[in-house]
PDB file of N, CA and C in Angstrom:
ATOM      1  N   UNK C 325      14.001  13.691  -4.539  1.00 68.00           N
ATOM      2  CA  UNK C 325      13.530  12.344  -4.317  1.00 68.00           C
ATOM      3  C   UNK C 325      13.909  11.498  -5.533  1.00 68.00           C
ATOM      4  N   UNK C 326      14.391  10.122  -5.118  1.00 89.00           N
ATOM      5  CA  UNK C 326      15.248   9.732  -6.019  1.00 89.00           C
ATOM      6  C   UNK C 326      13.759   8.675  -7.171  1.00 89.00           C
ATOM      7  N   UNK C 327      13.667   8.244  -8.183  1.00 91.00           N
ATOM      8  CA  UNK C 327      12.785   7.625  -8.814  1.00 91.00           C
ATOM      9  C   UNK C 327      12.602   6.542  -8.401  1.00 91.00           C
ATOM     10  N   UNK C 328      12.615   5.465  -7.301  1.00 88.00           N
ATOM     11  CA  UNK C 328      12.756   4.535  -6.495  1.00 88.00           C
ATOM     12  C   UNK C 328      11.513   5.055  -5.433  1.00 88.00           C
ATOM     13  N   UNK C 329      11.824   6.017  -4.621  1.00 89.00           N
ATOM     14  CA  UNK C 329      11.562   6.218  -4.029  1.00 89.00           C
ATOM     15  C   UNK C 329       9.972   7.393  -4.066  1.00 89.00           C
ATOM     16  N   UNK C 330       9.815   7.673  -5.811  1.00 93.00           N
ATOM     17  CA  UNK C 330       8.885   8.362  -6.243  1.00 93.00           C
ATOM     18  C   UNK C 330       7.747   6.565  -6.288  1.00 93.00           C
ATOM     19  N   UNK C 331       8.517   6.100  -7.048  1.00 90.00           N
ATOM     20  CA  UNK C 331       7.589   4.427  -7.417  1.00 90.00           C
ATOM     21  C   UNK C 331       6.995   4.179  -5.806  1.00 90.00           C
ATOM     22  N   UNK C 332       7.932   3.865  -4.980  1.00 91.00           N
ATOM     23  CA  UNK C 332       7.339   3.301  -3.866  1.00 91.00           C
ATOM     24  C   UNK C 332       6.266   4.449  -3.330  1.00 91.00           C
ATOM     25  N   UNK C 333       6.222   5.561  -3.075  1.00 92.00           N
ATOM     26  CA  UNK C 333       5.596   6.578  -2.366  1.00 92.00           C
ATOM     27  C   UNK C 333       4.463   6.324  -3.547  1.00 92.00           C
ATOM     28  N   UNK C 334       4.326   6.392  -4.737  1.00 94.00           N
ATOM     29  CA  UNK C 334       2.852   6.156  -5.127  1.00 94.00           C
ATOM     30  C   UNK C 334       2.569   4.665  -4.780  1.00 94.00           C
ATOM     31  N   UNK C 335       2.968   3.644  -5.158  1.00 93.00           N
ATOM     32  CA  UNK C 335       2.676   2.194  -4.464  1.00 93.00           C
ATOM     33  C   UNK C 335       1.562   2.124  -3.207  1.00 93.00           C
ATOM     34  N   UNK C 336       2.611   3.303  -2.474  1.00 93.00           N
ATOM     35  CA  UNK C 336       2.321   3.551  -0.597  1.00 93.00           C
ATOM     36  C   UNK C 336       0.540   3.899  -0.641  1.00 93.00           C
ATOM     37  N   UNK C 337       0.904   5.134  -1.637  1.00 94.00           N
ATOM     38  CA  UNK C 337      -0.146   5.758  -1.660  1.00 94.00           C
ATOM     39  C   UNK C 337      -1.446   4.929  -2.307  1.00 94.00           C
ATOM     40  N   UNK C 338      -1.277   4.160  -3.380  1.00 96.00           N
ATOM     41  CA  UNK C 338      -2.423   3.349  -3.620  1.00 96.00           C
ATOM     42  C   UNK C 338      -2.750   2.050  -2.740  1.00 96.00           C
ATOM     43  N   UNK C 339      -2.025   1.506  -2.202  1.00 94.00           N
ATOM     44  CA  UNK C 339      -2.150   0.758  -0.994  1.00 94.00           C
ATOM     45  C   UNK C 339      -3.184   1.374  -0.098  1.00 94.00           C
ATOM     46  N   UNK C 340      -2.775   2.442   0.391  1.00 94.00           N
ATOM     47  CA  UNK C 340      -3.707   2.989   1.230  1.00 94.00           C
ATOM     48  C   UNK C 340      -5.041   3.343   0.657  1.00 94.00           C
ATOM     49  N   UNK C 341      -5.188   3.620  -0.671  1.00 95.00           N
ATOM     50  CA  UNK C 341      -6.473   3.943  -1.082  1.00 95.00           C
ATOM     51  C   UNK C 341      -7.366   2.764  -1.481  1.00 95.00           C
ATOM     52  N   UNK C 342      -6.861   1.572  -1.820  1.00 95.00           N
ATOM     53  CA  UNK C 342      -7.269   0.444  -1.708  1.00 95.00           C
ATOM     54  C   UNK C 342      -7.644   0.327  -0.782  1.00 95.00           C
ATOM     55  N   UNK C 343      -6.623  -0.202   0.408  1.00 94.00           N
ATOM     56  CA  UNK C 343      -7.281  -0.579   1.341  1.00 94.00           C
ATOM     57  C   UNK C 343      -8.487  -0.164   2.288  1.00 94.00           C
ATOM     58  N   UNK C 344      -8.662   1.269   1.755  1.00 95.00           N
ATOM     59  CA  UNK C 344      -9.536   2.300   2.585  1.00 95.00           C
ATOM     60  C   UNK C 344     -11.274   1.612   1.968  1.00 95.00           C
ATOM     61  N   UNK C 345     -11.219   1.553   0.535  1.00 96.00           N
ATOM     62  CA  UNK C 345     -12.025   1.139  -0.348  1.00 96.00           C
ATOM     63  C   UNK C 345     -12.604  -0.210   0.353  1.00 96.00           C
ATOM     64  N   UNK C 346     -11.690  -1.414   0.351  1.00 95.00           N
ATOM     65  CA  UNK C 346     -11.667  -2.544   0.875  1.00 95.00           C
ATOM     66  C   UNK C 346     -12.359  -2.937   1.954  1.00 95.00           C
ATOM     67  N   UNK C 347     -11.906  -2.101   2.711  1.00 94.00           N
ATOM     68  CA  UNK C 347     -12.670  -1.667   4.267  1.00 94.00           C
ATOM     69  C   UNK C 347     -14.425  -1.447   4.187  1.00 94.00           C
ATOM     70  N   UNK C 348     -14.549  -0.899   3.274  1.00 96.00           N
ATOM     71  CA  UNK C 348     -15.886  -0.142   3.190  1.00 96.00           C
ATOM     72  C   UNK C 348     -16.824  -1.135   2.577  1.00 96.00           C
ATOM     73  N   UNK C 349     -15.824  -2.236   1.078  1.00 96.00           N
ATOM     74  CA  UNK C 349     -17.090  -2.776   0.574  1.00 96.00           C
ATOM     75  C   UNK C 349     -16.424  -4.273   0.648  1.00 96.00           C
ATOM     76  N   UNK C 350     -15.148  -4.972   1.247  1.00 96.00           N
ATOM     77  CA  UNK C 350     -14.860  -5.940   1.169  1.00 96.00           C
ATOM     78  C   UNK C 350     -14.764  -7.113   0.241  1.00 96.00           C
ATOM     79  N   UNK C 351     -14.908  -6.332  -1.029  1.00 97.00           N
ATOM     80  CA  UNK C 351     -14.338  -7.270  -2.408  1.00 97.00           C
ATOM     81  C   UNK C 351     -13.657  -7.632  -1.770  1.00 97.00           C
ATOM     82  N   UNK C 352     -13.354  -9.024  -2.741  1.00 97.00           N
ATOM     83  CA  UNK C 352     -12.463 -10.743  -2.919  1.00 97.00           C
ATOM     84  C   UNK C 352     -11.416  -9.945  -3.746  1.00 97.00           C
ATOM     85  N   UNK C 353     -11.592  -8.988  -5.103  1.00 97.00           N
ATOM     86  CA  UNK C 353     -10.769  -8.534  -6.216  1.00 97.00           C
ATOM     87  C   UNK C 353     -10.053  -7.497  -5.454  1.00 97.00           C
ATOM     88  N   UNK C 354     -10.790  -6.681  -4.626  1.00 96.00           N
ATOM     89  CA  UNK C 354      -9.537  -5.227  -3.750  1.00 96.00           C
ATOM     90  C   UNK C 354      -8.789  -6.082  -2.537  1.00 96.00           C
ATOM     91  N   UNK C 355      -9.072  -7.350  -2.277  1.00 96.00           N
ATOM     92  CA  UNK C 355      -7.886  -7.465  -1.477  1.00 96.00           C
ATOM     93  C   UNK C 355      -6.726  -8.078  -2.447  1.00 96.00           C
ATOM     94  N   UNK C 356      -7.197  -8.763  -2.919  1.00 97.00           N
ATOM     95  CA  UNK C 356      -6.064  -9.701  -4.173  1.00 97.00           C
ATOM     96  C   UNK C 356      -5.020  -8.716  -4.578  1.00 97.00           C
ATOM     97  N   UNK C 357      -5.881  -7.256  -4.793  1.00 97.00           N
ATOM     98  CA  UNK C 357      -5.167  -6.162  -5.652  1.00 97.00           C
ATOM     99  C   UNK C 357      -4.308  -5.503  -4.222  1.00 97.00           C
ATOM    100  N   UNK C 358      -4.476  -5.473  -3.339  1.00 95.00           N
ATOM    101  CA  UNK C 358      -3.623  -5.022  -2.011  1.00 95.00           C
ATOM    102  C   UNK C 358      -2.954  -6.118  -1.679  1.00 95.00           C
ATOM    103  N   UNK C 359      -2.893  -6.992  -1.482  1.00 95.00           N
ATOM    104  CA  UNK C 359      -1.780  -7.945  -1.566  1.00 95.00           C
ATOM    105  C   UNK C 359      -0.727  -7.823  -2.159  1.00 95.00           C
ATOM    106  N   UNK C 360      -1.499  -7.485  -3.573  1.00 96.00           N
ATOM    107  CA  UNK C 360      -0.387  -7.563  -4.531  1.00 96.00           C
ATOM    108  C   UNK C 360       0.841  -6.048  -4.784  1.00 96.00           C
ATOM    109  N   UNK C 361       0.023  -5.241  -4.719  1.00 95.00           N
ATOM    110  CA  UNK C 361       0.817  -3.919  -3.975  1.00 95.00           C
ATOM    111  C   UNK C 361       1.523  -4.050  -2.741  1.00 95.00           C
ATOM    112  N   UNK C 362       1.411  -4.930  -2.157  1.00 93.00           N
ATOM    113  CA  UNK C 362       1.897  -5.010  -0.841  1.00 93.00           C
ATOM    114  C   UNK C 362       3.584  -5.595  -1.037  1.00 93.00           C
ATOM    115  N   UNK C 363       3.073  -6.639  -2.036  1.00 94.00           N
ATOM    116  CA  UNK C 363       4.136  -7.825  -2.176  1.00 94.00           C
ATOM    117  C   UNK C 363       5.318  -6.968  -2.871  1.00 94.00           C
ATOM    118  N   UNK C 364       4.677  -5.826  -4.140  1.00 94.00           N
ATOM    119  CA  UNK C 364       5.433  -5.155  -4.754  1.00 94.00           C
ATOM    120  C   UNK C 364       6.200  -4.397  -3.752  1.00 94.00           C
ATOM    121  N   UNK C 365       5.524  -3.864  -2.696  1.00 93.00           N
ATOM    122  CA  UNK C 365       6.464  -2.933  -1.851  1.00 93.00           C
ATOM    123  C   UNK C 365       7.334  -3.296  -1.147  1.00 93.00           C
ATOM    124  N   UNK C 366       6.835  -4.276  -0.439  1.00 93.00           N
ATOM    125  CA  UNK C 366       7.952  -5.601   0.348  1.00 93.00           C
ATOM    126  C   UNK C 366       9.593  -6.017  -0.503  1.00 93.00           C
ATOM    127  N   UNK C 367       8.849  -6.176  -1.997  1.00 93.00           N
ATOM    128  CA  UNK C 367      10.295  -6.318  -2.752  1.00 93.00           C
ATOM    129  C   UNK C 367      11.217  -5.115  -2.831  1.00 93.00           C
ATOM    130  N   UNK C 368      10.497  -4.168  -2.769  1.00 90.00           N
ATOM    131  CA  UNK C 368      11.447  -2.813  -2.788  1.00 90.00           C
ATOM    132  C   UNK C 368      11.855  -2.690  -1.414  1.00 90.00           C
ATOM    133  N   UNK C 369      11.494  -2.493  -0.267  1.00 90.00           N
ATOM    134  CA  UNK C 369      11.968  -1.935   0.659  1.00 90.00           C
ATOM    135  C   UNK C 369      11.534  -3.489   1.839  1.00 90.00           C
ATOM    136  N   UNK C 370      12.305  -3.979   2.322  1.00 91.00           N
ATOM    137  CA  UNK C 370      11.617  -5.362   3.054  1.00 91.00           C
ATOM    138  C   UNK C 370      11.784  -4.741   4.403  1.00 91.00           C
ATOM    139  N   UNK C 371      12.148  -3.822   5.094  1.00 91.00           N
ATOM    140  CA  UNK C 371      12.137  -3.683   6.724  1.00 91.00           C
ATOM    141  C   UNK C 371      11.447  -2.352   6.786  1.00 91.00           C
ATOM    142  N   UNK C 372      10.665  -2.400   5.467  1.00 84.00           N
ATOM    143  CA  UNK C 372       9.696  -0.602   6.081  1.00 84.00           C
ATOM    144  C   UNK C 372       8.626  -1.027   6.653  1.00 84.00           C
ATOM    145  N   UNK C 373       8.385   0.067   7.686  1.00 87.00           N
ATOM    146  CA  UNK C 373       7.248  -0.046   8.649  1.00 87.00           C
ATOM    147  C   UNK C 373       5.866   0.634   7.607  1.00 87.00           C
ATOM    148  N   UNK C 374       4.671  -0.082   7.947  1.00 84.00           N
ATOM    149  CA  UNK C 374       3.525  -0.040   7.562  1.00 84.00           C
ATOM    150  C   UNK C 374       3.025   1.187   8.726  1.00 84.00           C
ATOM    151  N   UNK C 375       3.281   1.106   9.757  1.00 89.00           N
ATOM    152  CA  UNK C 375       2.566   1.566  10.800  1.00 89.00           C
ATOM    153  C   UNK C 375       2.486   2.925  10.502  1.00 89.00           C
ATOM    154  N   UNK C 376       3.135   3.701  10.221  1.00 87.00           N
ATOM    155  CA  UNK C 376       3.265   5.121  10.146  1.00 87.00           C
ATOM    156  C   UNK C 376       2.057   5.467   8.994  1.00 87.00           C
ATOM    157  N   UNK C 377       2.418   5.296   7.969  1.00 86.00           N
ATOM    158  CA  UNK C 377       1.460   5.400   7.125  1.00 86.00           C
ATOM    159  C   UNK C 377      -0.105   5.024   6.934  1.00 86.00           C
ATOM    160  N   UNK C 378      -0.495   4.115   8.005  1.00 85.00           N
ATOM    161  CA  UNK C 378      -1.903   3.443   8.350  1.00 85.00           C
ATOM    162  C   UNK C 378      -2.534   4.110   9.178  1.00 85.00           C
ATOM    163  N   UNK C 379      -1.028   4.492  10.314  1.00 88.00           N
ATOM    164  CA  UNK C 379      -1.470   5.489  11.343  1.00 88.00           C
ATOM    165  C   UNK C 379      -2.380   6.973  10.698  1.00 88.00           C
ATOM    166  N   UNK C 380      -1.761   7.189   9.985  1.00 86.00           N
ATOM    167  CA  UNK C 380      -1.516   8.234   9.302  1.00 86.00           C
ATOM    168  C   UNK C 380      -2.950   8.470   8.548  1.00 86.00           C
ATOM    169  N   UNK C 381      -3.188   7.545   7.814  1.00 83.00           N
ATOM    170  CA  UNK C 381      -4.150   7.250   6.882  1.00 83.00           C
ATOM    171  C   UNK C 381      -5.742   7.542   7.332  1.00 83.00           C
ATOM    172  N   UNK C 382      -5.772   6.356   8.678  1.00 80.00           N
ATOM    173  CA  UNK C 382      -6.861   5.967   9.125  1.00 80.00           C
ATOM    174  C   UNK C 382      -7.122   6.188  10.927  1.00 80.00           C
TER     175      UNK C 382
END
């Protein structure tokens, strides 16, 4: 796995643990902070699917 692709897969992975968090207690500060992971991932990879991994998740 190339180091690109190590960055994004933890990104992935805290995304999802955020958002799991988020869900539960709906901070103003854990969505700001998932956004912003989001935006980071979007710049790396712009046509990856979310779905698999949400699926996956939750």
């Amino acid at each position: 796995m190339t180091q690109r692709a190590r960055k994004f897969r933890s990104l992935e992975d805290r995304l999802l643990q955020l958002y799991s968090t988020w869900q539960k207690t709906h901070q103003l500060q854990l969505a700001v902070a998932c956004l912003k992971l989001l935006t980071q991932l979007m710049e790396l990879n712009p046509h990856y699917s979310f779905r698999h991994p949400f699926d996956r998740a939750f």
